[in-house]
C-alpha atoms as one frame of an Amber mdcrd trajectory, in Angstrom:
protein
   1.693  17.067 -21.360   0.836  13.602 -22.686   2.081  10.837 -20.402   3.049
   7.453 -21.823   1.519   4.478 -20.019   1.674   2.248 -23.101   5.301   1.744
 -24.112   6.986  -1.119 -22.223  10.261  -0.178 -20.531  13.047  -2.755 -20.371
  13.660  -3.400 -16.684  15.462  -6.731 -16.846  19.037  -5.983 -17.800  21.195
  -9.028 -18.641  24.246  -7.305 -17.192  22.507  -6.795 -13.862  22.707  -3.012
 -14.296  19.956  -1.286 -12.311  18.569  -4.534 -10.893  15.081  -4.499  -9.409
  13.445  -6.844  -6.946  10.443  -7.201  -9.232  12.248  -8.164 -12.422  15.314
  -9.978 -11.086  13.863 -12.258  -8.431  12.714 -14.855 -10.965  14.126 -16.397
 -14.117  14.191 -14.384 -17.309  11.209 -16.135 -18.892   8.924 -15.330 -15.924
   6.561 -12.353 -16.107   6.466 -10.667 -12.676   3.104  -9.391 -11.432   3.893
  -9.666  -7.740   5.490  -6.879  -5.664   3.687  -3.482  -5.612   5.989  -1.822
  -8.140   4.478  -0.437 -11.360   6.108  -0.691 -14.780   5.264   2.886 -15.770
   7.850   5.642 -16.057   7.493   7.918 -13.033   6.159  11.460 -13.547   8.431
  13.601 -15.742   8.160  16.464 -13.222   9.823  14.189 -10.676  12.618  13.215
 -13.049  13.216  16.892 -13.873  13.464  17.798 -10.194  15.869  14.931  -9.576
  18.070  15.963 -12.507  18.262  19.474 -11.102  19.217  18.164  -7.663  21.820
  15.753  -9.080  23.364  18.561 -11.119  24.071  20.365  -7.855  26.642  17.629
  -7.284  26.695  17.460  -3.466  24.653  14.940  -1.480  25.355  15.746   2.146
  23.008  15.368   5.067  19.749  17.028   4.154  16.844  18.665   5.935  13.137
  18.370   5.214  12.437  21.637   3.395   9.528  23.832   4.436   8.359  23.718
   0.825   7.837  19.928   1.066   5.852  20.261   4.285   3.712  22.928   2.676
   3.207  20.816  -0.450   1.880  17.920   1.648  -0.374  20.292   3.617  -1.803
  21.587   0.342  -2.260  18.056  -1.019  -4.101  16.973   2.130  -6.382  20.006
   2.064  -7.139  19.708  -1.651  -7.573  15.940  -1.887  -8.827  14.914   1.553
 -10.337  18.079   3.040  -8.008  17.725   6.046  -6.073  20.811   7.074  -2.901
  19.441   8.625  -0.025  21.484  10.052   3.596  21.389   8.861   4.712  20.604
  12.417   2.639  17.407  12.448   4.881  15.828   9.816   7.703  13.410  10.619
   9.461  12.367   7.408  11.305   9.063   7.388  12.547   6.395   4.926   9.480
   4.243   4.455   6.180   3.112   5.900   7.439  -0.284   7.096  10.035   1.328
   9.404   7.270   3.615  10.670   5.136   0.614  11.670   7.990  -0.773  13.748
   8.822   2.604  15.286   5.201   3.069  16.321   5.185  -0.307  18.048   8.352
   0.571  19.966   7.161   4.080  20.814   3.571   3.379  21.868   3.710  -0.070
  23.481   5.707  -2.034  26.033   7.300  -5.484  25.643   4.573  -8.122  25.699
   1.782  -5.724  24.749  -0.592  -6.846  22.023  -0.274  -5.499  18.468  -3.456
  -6.183  16.529  -4.269  -6.258  12.825  -6.831  -7.775  10.476  -6.064 -10.511
   7.953  -5.382 -10.830   5.112  -2.919  -7.968   5.339   0.257  -6.556   3.803
   2.930  -9.020   5.060   5.135  -6.615   7.072   2.165  -5.929   9.376   2.345
  -9.546  10.535   6.012  -9.224  11.534   5.895  -5.997  13.555   5.012  -7.599
  16.901   7.626 -10.329  16.497  10.345  -7.871  15.492   9.621  -5.521  18.413
   9.067  -8.056  21.194   5.312  -7.586  21.344   2.444 -10.097  21.162   0.945
 -10.598  17.664  -2.859 -10.530  17.523  -5.008 -11.029  14.426  -8.656 -10.904
  13.466 -10.028 -12.201  10.148 -11.996 -10.054   7.746 -15.392 -11.247   6.558
 -15.052 -13.009   3.224 -17.439 -12.134   0.368 -20.100 -14.685  -0.457 -19.750
 -13.938  -4.179 -17.599 -11.901  -6.557 -20.283  -9.199  -6.494 -19.660  -8.577
  -2.788 -16.647  -6.897  -1.185 -14.540  -8.057   1.687 -15.784  -6.478   4.914
 -14.489  -5.543   8.324 -15.766  -8.012  10.922 -16.113  -5.876  14.057 -17.195
  -8.822  16.180 -14.083 -10.796  15.227 -11.913  -7.742  15.791 -13.293  -7.144
  19.269 -12.990 -10.832  20.129  -9.263 -10.630  19.327  -8.694  -7.763  21.760
  -7.286  -8.709  25.156  -6.345  -6.609  28.213  -2.806  -6.409  26.801  -3.818
  -4.992  23.402  -2.419  -1.498  22.932  -1.941  -0.898  19.207  -4.018  -1.456
  16.063  -2.201  -1.545  12.732  -4.804  -0.427  10.202  -4.688  -0.315   6.374
  -6.955   2.292   4.723  -7.582   1.575   1.808  -6.850  -2.064   2.346  -3.949
  -4.049   0.931  -4.411  -6.724  -0.479  -8.201  -6.714  -1.039  -8.401  -3.192
  -2.440 -11.295  -2.272  -0.133 -12.213   1.359   0.383 -13.808   1.180   3.816
 -17.379   2.376   4.192 -18.222   5.094   6.672 -20.230   2.727   8.898 -17.308
   0.282   9.068 -14.943   3.075  10.076 -17.425   4.407  12.631 -17.616   0.984
  14.258 -13.834   0.770  14.244 -13.502   4.226  15.827 -15.919   3.349  18.609
 -14.069   0.121  19.349 -10.680   1.863  19.400 -11.855   4.503  21.857 -13.649
   2.046  24.120 -10.576  -0.176  24.389  -8.153   2.762  24.630  -5.996   1.696
  21.688  -3.467   3.566  19.620  -3.857   3.344  15.829  -1.360   3.428  12.999
  -3.357   4.072   9.834  -1.385   3.079   6.733  -3.033   5.140   3.985  -0.430
   4.503   1.319  -2.944   3.624  -1.408  -5.391   6.448  -0.705  -4.590   8.433
  -3.861  -5.451   5.534  -6.177  -9.205   5.141  -5.642 -10.572   3.615  -8.841
 -14.311   4.268  -8.712 -15.452   7.524 -10.313 -16.113  10.213  -7.742 -14.512
   8.264  -4.880 -12.999  10.447  -2.177 -10.542   9.469   0.525 -11.107  10.657
   4.078  -8.228   9.995   6.491  -9.253   8.096   9.592  -8.046  10.861  11.909
  -9.975  13.464   9.904 -13.187  11.445   9.720 -13.186  10.912  13.499 -11.423
  13.857  15.181 -11.622  12.161  18.584  -9.136   9.607  17.238  -6.554  12.208
  16.213  -4.896  12.187  19.648  -4.276   8.432  19.389  -3.561   8.055  15.642
  -0.453   8.093  13.471  -1.314   8.454   9.770   1.193   7.188   7.227   1.437
   8.614   3.717   4.008   8.305   0.944   4.302   9.100  -2.766   5.768   5.649
  -3.430   2.689   3.798  -4.724   0.844   6.743  -6.250   3.788   8.017  -8.279
   5.893   4.813  -8.562   8.733   6.119  -6.395   9.239   3.195  -3.992  13.011
   3.004  -4.421  13.438   6.614  -3.280  12.332   5.621   0.248  10.479   8.670
   1.454   7.360   8.609   3.644   5.635  10.787   6.203   4.040  10.075   9.576
   1.367  12.678  10.255   0.930  12.966  14.036  -1.398  15.735  15.293  -0.866
  15.012  19.003   2.340  16.651  20.367   2.940  13.945  22.972   2.648  11.124
  20.414   4.846  13.064  18.048   7.590  13.485  20.648   7.480   9.799  21.573
   7.690   8.756  17.927  10.547  11.163  17.174  12.496  10.100  20.275  12.211
   6.439  19.280  13.336   7.184  15.723  16.460   9.004  16.927  19.462   6.844
  16.173  17.362   4.098  14.553  16.512   5.862  11.300  18.880   7.676   8.962
  18.294  11.278   8.004  16.041  11.896   5.051  17.034  10.625   1.622  17.866
  13.906  -0.120  16.662  12.619  -3.504  13.555  11.044  -1.997  12.553  14.349
  -0.407  13.027  16.170  -3.724  10.938  13.555  -5.526   8.167  13.708  -2.918
   7.872  17.465  -3.185   7.771  17.407  -6.991   5.145  14.664  -6.951   2.824
  16.358  -4.452   3.304  19.825  -5.914   3.136  19.060  -9.659   2.271  15.389
 -10.176  -1.535  15.574 -10.282  -1.912  15.445 -14.110   0.205  12.271 -14.201
  -1.870  10.717 -11.414  -5.089  11.384 -13.301  -3.677   9.699 -16.397  -2.581
   6.730 -14.313  -6.055   6.331 -12.804  -7.621   6.078 -16.248  -5.174   3.341
 -17.220  -5.713   1.389 -13.997  -9.490   1.545 -14.384  -9.164   0.021 -17.832
  -6.807  -2.672 -16.561  -9.200  -3.529 -13.747 -11.981  -3.975 -16.285  -9.743
  -6.217 -18.401  -8.901  -8.325 -15.371 -12.541  -8.634 -14.284 -13.505  -9.954
 -17.716 -10.668 -12.466 -17.651 -11.394 -13.753 -14.143 -15.015 -14.319 -15.191
 -13.672 -16.875 -17.703 -11.638 -18.771 -15.138 -13.735 -21.522 -13.510 -13.546
 -21.696  -9.723 -11.563 -18.456  -9.441 -13.129 -15.615  -7.454 -12.210 -11.954
  -7.218 -13.978  -9.003  -5.643 -12.974  -6.116  -7.929 -10.525  -3.840  -6.108
 -11.849  -0.391  -5.293  -8.381   1.096  -5.003  -4.763   0.743  -6.116  -3.415
  -1.682  -8.777  -3.551  -4.895  -6.753  -6.132  -7.669  -7.142  -6.819 -10.410
  -4.571  -7.733 -13.723  -6.226  -9.254 -16.713  -4.457  -7.766 -19.887  -5.964
  -8.666 -22.304  -3.183 -11.043 -24.220  -5.459  -9.046 -23.930  -8.688  -7.403
 -27.340  -8.336  -3.903 -25.967  -7.915  -3.132 -27.502  -4.537  -2.068 -25.840
  -1.324   0.165 -23.251  -2.988  -1.426 -21.932  -6.199   1.218 -19.218  -6.448
   3.898 -21.878  -6.931   1.815 -23.803  -9.489   1.177 -20.681 -11.585   4.851
 -19.797 -11.443   5.797 -23.275 -12.654   3.010 -23.881 -15.194   2.272 -20.372
 -16.509   5.536 -18.550 -15.934   3.760 -15.733 -14.088   4.969 -14.612 -10.672
   2.236 -13.513  -8.256   2.362 -12.834  -4.518   1.571 -15.818  -2.299  -1.515
 -15.345  -0.137   0.106 -17.286   2.701   2.430 -14.336   3.258  -0.651 -12.177
   3.862  -2.088 -14.667   6.344  -4.423 -16.352   3.860  -3.143 -19.445   1.988
  -4.892 -20.351  -1.248  -5.045 -16.749  -2.481  -2.708 -14.760  -4.713  -2.212
 -11.038  -5.196  -1.841  -9.831  -8.787  -0.267  -6.481  -9.689  -1.976  -5.023
 -12.772   0.095  -1.839 -12.668   1.864  -2.651 -15.911   1.408  -1.871 -19.590
  -1.584  -3.280 -21.431   0.722  -5.420 -23.591   2.522  -6.955 -20.622  -0.753
  -7.526 -18.787  -2.275  -9.260 -21.789   0.739 -11.536 -22.181   0.556 -12.530
 -18.524  -3.209 -13.107 -18.617  -2.865 -15.256 -21.734  -0.342 -17.422 -19.923
  -2.687 -17.712 -16.930  -5.533 -18.662 -19.318  -3.686 -21.847 -20.240  -3.746
 -23.014 -16.631  -6.865 -21.434 -15.128  -9.233 -22.201 -18.014  -8.306 -25.862
 -17.948
């Protein structure tokens, strides 16, 4: 089957029918390249499965089917070399709720919840929302666009206090697009064990590694000693553009951790979204050809973006190694304290504000859109960033 990643799809409906956060947050003339929501039609196999489920006509309380658990087990074995068990899976409506549940389940009020910055904004709110103490450690910035962002183990350890109990980890990393090196992960694993921390490893972008031959290894699989203290989070939402179907999975090998997590979720989370579960199974069981087509498109878009950034004076970007998100340093671009606002006003392009990720002066750009829409947005940015 040939998948179409070229034809733009109208997502901004004047009547407000099927509104989306991405396309309806800003005025009609603004091109949105902000939230992590792609503009590609989701895999046809998913749509077919959803049509079949809708035709059934009844949407009562559902159960996670054994076939979905088995599909995720097969995906993990095939793509990551990690043989997980069906019983390890706790399905729930989204990764962000899972972060909060983990904080409530594994820590006590006042305990420290640690993460590295910049980071996906909800990470920075977990401690506050759950009555814990927020703790942050900065990553090591690249010295040039040829270098990647790196994990600063010294800064991370310096941020740990006697109250620190939980590390919120992002692997691969959002927003920088880093695919962590084995030596970085080994240092992290040693630190986690020595300080007796729990880890939530958000691996939402792990199926969108952009470099040829790249292979994702889950943190708990790479370092088996961590499995008893790690909750791994996966979802089809980014890989297959299914975010609105709110379906994610916490993979928890340790029975005690699993019971604590499940007990905390009881009464706080609704039962599984029956359509989200159907979509997840179709994606993991039959969505691989679509994913491969998507990766080819994203690699081309990354190359387009790299060439464009090279023409923008005083703008820096380490090319992302994963997903469809680029992290741009605009601190020296002459756009003031909030470059996101200036580009919105002067170019009519909506990007994500780096301040929300803990790093003002940066923006995150979503290049998961059609080539035509990307080119239009980049041409608008040219008018401001080339000046």
